[in-house]
Short mmCIF file of C-alpha atoms and ligand atoms in Angstrom, two decimals:
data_model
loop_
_atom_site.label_atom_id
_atom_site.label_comp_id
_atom_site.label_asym_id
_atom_site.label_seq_id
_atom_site.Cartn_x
_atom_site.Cartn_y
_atom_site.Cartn_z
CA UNK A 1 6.43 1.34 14.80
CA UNK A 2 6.99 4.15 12.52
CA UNK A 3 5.04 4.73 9.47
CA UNK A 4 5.67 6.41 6.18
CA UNK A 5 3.51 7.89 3.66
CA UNK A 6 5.62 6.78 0.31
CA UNK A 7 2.15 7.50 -1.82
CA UNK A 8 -1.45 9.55 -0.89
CA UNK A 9 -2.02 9.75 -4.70
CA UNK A 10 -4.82 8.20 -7.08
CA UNK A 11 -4.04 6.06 -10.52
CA UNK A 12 -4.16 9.90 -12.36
CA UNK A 13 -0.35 10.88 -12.62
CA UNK A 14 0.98 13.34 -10.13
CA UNK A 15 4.24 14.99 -9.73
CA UNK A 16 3.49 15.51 -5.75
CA UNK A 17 1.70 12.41 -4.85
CA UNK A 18 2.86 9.05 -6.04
CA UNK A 19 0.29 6.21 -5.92
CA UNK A 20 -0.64 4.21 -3.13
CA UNK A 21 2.33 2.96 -0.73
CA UNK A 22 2.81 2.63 2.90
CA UNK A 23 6.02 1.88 4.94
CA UNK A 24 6.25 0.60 8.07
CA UNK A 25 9.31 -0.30 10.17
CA UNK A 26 9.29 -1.87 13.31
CA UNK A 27 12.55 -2.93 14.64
CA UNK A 28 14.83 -4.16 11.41
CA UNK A 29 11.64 -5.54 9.43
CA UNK A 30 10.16 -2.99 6.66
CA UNK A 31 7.22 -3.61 5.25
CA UNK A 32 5.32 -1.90 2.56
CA UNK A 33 1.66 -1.99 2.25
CA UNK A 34 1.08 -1.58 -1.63
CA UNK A 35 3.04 0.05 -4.27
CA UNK A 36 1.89 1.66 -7.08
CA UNK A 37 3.84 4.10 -9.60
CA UNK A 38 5.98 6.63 -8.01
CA UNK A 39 6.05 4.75 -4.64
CA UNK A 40 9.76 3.33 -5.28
CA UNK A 41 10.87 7.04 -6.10
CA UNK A 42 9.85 7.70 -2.41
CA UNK A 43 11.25 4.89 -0.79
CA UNK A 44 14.47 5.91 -1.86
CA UNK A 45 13.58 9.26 -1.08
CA UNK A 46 13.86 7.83 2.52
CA UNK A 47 17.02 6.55 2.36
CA UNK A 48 15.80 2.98 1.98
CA UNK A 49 16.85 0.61 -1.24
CA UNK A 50 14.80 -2.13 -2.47
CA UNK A 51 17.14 -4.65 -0.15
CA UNK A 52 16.13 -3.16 2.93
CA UNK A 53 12.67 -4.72 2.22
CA UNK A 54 11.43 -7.56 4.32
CA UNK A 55 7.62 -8.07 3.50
CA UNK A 56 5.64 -6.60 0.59
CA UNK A 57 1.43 -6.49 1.39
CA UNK A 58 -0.89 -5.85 -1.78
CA UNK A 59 -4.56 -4.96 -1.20
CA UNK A 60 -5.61 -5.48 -4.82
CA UNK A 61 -4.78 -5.55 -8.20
CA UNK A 62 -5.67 -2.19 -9.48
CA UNK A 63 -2.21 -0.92 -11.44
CA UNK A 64 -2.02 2.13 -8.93
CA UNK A 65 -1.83 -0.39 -5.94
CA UNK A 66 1.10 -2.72 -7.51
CA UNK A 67 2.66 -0.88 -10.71
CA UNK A 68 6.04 -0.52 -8.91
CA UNK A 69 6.15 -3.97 -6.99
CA UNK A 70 8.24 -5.09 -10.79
CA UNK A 71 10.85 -2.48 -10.35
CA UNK A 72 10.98 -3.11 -6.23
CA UNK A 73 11.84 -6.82 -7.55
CA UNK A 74 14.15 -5.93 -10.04
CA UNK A 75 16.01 -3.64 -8.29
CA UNK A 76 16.48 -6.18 -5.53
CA UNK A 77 17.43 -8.83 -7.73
CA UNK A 78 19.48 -6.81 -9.62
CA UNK A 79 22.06 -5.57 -6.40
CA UNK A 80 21.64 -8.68 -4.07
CA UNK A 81 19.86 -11.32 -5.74
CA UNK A 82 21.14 -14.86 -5.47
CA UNK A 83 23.18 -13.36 -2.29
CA UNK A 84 19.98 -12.64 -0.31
CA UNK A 85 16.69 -13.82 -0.06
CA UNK A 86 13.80 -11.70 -1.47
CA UNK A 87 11.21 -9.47 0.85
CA UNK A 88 8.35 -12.06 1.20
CA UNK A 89 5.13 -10.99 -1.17
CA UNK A 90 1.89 -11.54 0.21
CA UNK A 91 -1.34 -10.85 -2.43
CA UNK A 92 -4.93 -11.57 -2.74
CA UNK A 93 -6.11 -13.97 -5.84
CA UNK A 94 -4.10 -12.93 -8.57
CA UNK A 95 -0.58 -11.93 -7.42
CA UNK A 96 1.19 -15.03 -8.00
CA UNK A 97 -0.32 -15.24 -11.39
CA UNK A 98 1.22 -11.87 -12.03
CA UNK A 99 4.64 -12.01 -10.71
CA UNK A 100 5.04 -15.11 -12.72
CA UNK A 101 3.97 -13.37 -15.84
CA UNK A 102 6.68 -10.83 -15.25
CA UNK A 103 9.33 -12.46 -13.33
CA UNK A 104 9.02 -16.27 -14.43
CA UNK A 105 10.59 -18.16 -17.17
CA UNK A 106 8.02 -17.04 -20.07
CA UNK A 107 7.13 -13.71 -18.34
CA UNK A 108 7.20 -10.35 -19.54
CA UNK A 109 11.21 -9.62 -18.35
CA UNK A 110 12.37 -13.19 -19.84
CA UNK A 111 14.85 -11.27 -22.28
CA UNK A 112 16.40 -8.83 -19.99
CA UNK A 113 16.61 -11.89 -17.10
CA UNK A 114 18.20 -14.46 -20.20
CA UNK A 115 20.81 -11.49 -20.90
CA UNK A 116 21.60 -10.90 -17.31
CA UNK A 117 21.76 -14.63 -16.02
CA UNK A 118 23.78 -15.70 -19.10
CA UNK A 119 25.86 -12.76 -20.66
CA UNK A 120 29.49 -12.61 -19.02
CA UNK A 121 29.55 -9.22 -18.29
CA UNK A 122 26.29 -9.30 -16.02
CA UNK A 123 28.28 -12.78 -14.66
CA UNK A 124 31.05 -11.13 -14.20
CA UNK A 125 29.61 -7.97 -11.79
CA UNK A 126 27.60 -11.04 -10.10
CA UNK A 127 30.63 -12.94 -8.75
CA UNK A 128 32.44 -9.18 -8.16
CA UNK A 129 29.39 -8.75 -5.64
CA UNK A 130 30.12 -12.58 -4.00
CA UNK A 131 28.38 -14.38 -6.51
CA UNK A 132 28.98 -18.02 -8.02
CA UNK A 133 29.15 -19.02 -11.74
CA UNK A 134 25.73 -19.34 -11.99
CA UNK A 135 23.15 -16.30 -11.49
CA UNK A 136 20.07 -17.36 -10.38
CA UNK A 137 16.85 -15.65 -11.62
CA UNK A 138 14.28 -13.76 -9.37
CA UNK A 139 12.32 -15.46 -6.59
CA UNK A 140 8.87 -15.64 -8.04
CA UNK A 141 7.10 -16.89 -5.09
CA UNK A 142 4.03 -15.28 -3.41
CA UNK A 143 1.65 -15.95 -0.93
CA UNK A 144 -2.03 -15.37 -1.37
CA UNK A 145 -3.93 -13.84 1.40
CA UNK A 146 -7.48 -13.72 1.68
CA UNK A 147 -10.14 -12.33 4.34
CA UNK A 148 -9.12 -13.67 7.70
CA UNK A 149 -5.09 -13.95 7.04
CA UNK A 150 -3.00 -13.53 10.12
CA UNK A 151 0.37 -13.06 9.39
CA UNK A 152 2.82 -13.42 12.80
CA UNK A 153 6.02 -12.41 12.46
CA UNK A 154 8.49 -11.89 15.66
CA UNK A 155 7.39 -8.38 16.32
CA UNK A 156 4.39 -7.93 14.79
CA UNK A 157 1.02 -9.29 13.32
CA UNK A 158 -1.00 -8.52 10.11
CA UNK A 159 -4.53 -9.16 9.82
CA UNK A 160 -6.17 -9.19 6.65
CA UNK A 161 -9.69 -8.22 5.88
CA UNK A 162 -12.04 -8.11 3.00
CA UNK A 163 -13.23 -4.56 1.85
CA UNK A 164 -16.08 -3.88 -0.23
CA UNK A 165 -14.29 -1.91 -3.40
CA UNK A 166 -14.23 -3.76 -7.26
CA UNK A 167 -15.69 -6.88 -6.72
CA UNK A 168 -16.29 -9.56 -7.80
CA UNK A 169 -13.09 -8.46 -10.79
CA UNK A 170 -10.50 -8.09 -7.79
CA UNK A 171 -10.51 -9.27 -4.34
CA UNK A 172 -9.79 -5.86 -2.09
CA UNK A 173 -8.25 -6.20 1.29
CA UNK A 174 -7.66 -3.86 4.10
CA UNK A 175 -5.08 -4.46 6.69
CA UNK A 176 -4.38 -4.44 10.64
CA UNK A 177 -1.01 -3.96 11.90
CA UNK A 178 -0.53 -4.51 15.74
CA UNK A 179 2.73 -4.22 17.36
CA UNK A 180 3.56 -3.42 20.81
CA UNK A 181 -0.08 -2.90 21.44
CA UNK A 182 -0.24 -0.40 19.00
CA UNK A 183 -2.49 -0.02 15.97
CA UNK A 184 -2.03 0.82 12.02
CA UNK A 185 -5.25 0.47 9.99
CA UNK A 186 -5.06 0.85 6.45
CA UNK A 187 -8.79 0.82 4.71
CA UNK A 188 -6.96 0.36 1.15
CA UNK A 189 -9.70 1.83 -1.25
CA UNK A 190 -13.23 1.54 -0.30
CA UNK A 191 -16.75 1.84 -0.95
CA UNK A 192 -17.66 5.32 0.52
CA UNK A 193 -21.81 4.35 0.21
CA UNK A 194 -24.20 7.07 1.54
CA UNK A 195 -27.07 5.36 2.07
CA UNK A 196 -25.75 2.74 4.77
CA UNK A 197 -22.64 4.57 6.46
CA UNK A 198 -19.46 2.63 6.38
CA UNK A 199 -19.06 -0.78 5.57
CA UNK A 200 -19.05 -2.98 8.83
CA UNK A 201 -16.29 -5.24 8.15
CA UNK A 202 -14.15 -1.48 8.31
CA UNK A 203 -15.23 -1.29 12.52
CA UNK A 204 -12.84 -4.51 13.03
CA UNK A 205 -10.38 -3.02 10.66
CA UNK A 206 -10.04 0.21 12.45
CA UNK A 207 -11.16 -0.38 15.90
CA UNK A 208 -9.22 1.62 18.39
CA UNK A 209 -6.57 2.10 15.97
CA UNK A 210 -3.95 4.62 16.90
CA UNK A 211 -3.38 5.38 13.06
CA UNK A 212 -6.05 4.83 10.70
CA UNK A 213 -4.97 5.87 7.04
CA UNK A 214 -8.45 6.05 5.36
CA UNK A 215 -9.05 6.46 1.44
CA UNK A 216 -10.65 9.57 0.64
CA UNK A 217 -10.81 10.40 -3.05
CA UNK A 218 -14.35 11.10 -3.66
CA UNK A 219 -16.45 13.63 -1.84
CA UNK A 220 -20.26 15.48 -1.52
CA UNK A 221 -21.26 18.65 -0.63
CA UNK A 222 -25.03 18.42 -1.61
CA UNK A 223 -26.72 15.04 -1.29
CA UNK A 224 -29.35 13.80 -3.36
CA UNK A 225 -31.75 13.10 -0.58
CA UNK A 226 -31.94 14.12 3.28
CA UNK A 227 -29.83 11.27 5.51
CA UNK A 228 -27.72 10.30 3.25
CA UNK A 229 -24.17 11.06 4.39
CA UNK A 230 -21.28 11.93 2.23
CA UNK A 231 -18.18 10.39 1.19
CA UNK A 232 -16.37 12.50 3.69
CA UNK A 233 -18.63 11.99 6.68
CA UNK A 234 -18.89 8.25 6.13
CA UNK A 235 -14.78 8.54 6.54
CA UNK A 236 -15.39 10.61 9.62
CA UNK A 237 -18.60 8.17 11.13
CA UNK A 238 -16.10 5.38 11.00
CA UNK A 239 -13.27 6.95 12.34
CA UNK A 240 -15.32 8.23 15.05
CA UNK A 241 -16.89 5.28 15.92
CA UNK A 242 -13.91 2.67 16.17
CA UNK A 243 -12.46 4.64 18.67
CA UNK A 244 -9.55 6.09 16.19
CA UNK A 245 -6.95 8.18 17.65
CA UNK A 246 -5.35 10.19 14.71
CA UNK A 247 -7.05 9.49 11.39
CA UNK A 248 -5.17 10.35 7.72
CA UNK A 249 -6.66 10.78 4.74
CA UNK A 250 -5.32 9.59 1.60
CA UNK A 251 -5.77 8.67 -2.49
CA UNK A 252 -6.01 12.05 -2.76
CA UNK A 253 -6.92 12.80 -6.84
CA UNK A 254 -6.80 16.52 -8.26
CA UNK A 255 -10.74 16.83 -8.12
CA UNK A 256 -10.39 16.81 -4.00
CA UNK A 257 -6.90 18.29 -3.58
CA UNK A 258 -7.88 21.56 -4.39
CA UNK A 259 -7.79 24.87 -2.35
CA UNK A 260 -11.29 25.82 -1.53
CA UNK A 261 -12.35 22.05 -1.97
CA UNK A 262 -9.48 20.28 0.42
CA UNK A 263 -11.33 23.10 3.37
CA UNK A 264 -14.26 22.26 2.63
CA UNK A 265 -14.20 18.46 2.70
CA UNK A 266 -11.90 19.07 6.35
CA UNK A 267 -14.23 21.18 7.99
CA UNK A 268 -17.00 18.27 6.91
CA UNK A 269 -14.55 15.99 8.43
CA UNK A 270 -13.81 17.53 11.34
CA UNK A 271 -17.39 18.14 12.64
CA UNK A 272 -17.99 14.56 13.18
CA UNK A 273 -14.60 13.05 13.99
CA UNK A 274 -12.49 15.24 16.76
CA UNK A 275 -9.29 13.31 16.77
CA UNK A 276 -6.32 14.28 15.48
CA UNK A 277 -6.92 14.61 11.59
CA UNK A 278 -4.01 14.80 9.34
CA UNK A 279 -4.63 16.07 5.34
CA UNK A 280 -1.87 12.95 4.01
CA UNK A 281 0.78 14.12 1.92
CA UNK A 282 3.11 12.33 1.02
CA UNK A 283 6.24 11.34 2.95
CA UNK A 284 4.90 12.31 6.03
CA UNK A 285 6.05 10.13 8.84
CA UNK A 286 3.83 8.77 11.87
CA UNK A 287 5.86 7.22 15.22
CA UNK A 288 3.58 4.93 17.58
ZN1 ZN B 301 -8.53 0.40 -6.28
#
């Protein structure tokens, strides 16, 4: 499987890191783990168009996590739609609610959709592409995924599992990708807490992962109180102690990504964790 950072940024704009999105490809299926603003930008970047998507994985509902899955759908619908069937979406509680609310027949889009189901010209550039008289509008089905989802495709299999972040106003997943008895771990955005190390559902999540991508936005370099670890060693502990063979850091924000901090925070990481650690940037690409 080969993975590709699309977006290592945070919901604060950024002209160098987009917001959260992860491709993988194993064999002709691409999937992307989140996509927030920016992330589509990259996936072209790669030479990929929205029609070369097979599965779509959100982790929650914060904007920088999903803000570009409506122009991923567009753009699909818009060059193969009614041709080709849609990249599956899979959500937590939520997602269906909102890709209705965009995509369905009183959404947010239900002018531009009208216009381009019913005016000739957008007819007319349908049937050129093998289309029939009548345009149908965007798939709008989802499925939601909760703590515990398996998801088996031919080649692959997705675990899903709860991680502690905004609850109880979004449900927060993290994911496990295995393929050919390889690893991807994705923490999506986490609860860095001190006081208790990381979070234990996070040790399933990343156990003996090859590739663990680990959010990282937040960081400490004097505690409060003696024993408490920081934000960045919590990272580290876990990576450490699931066994993880290269470990990435990501939802890197402007406060972190800074020369004299970014050093700092890596030589903190490094001193507990002594795989192979990787500053993520994106479009960096990972082959397992
Ligand atoms: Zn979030």
């Amino acid at each position: 499987m080969k993975i590709t950072l699309l977006g290592t940024g945070t919901p604060i704009p950024s002209l160098t890191r987009s917001s959260s999105s992860y491709m993988i490809e194993i064999g002709t299926d691409v999937i992307l783990l989140d996509h927030g603003p920016g992330a589509f930008q990259r996936l072209m970047q790669t030479g990929k168009r929205a029609q070369d998507v097979t599965h779509v994985f959100l982790s929650h509902l914060h904007f920088d996590h999903c803000g570009d899955l409506a122009r991923l759908i567009h753009h699909q619908w818009d060059a193969v739609g009614g041709l080709a069937p849609r990249f599956k979406i899979y959500g937590p509680q939520g997602t269906q609610e909102m890709v209705e609310r965009l995509f369905g027949p009183q959404g947010a889009y239900h002018r531009d959709l009208t216009a381009r189901t019913s005016h000739p010209v957008s007819l007319r550039i349908f049937k050129s592409r093998g289309g029939g008289a009548q345009r149908p509008p965007p798939d709008t089905a989802v499925t939601e995924i909760a703590d515990g989802t398996r998801v088996v495709e031919k080649n692959w299999t997705l675990e899903a599992l709860e991680v502690l972040h905004h609850q109880p106003y979004l449900e927060s997943l993290g994911f496990r990708v295995t393929s050919s008895n390889k690893v991807f771990a994705y923490t999506s955005d986490v609860k860095l807490s001190g006081r208790d190390g990381p979070v234990k559902a996070l040790y399933s999540l990343a156990k003996d992962a090859d590739l663990l991508v680990h959010y990282l936005n937040g960081f400490d370099f004097d505690m409060a109180a003696p024993g408490l670890l920081t934000r960045q060693q919590v990272a580290a502990t876990l990576a450490r102690d699931a066994g993880v063979k290269t470990l990435v850091t990501t939802h890197h924000g402007p406060a972190i990504d800074r020369d004299g901090v970014r050093e700092r925070v890596i030589a903190d990481l490094a001193e507990i964790y002594k795989g192979r650690l990787i500053w993520g940037q994106d479009l960096m690409t990972f082959e397992l």
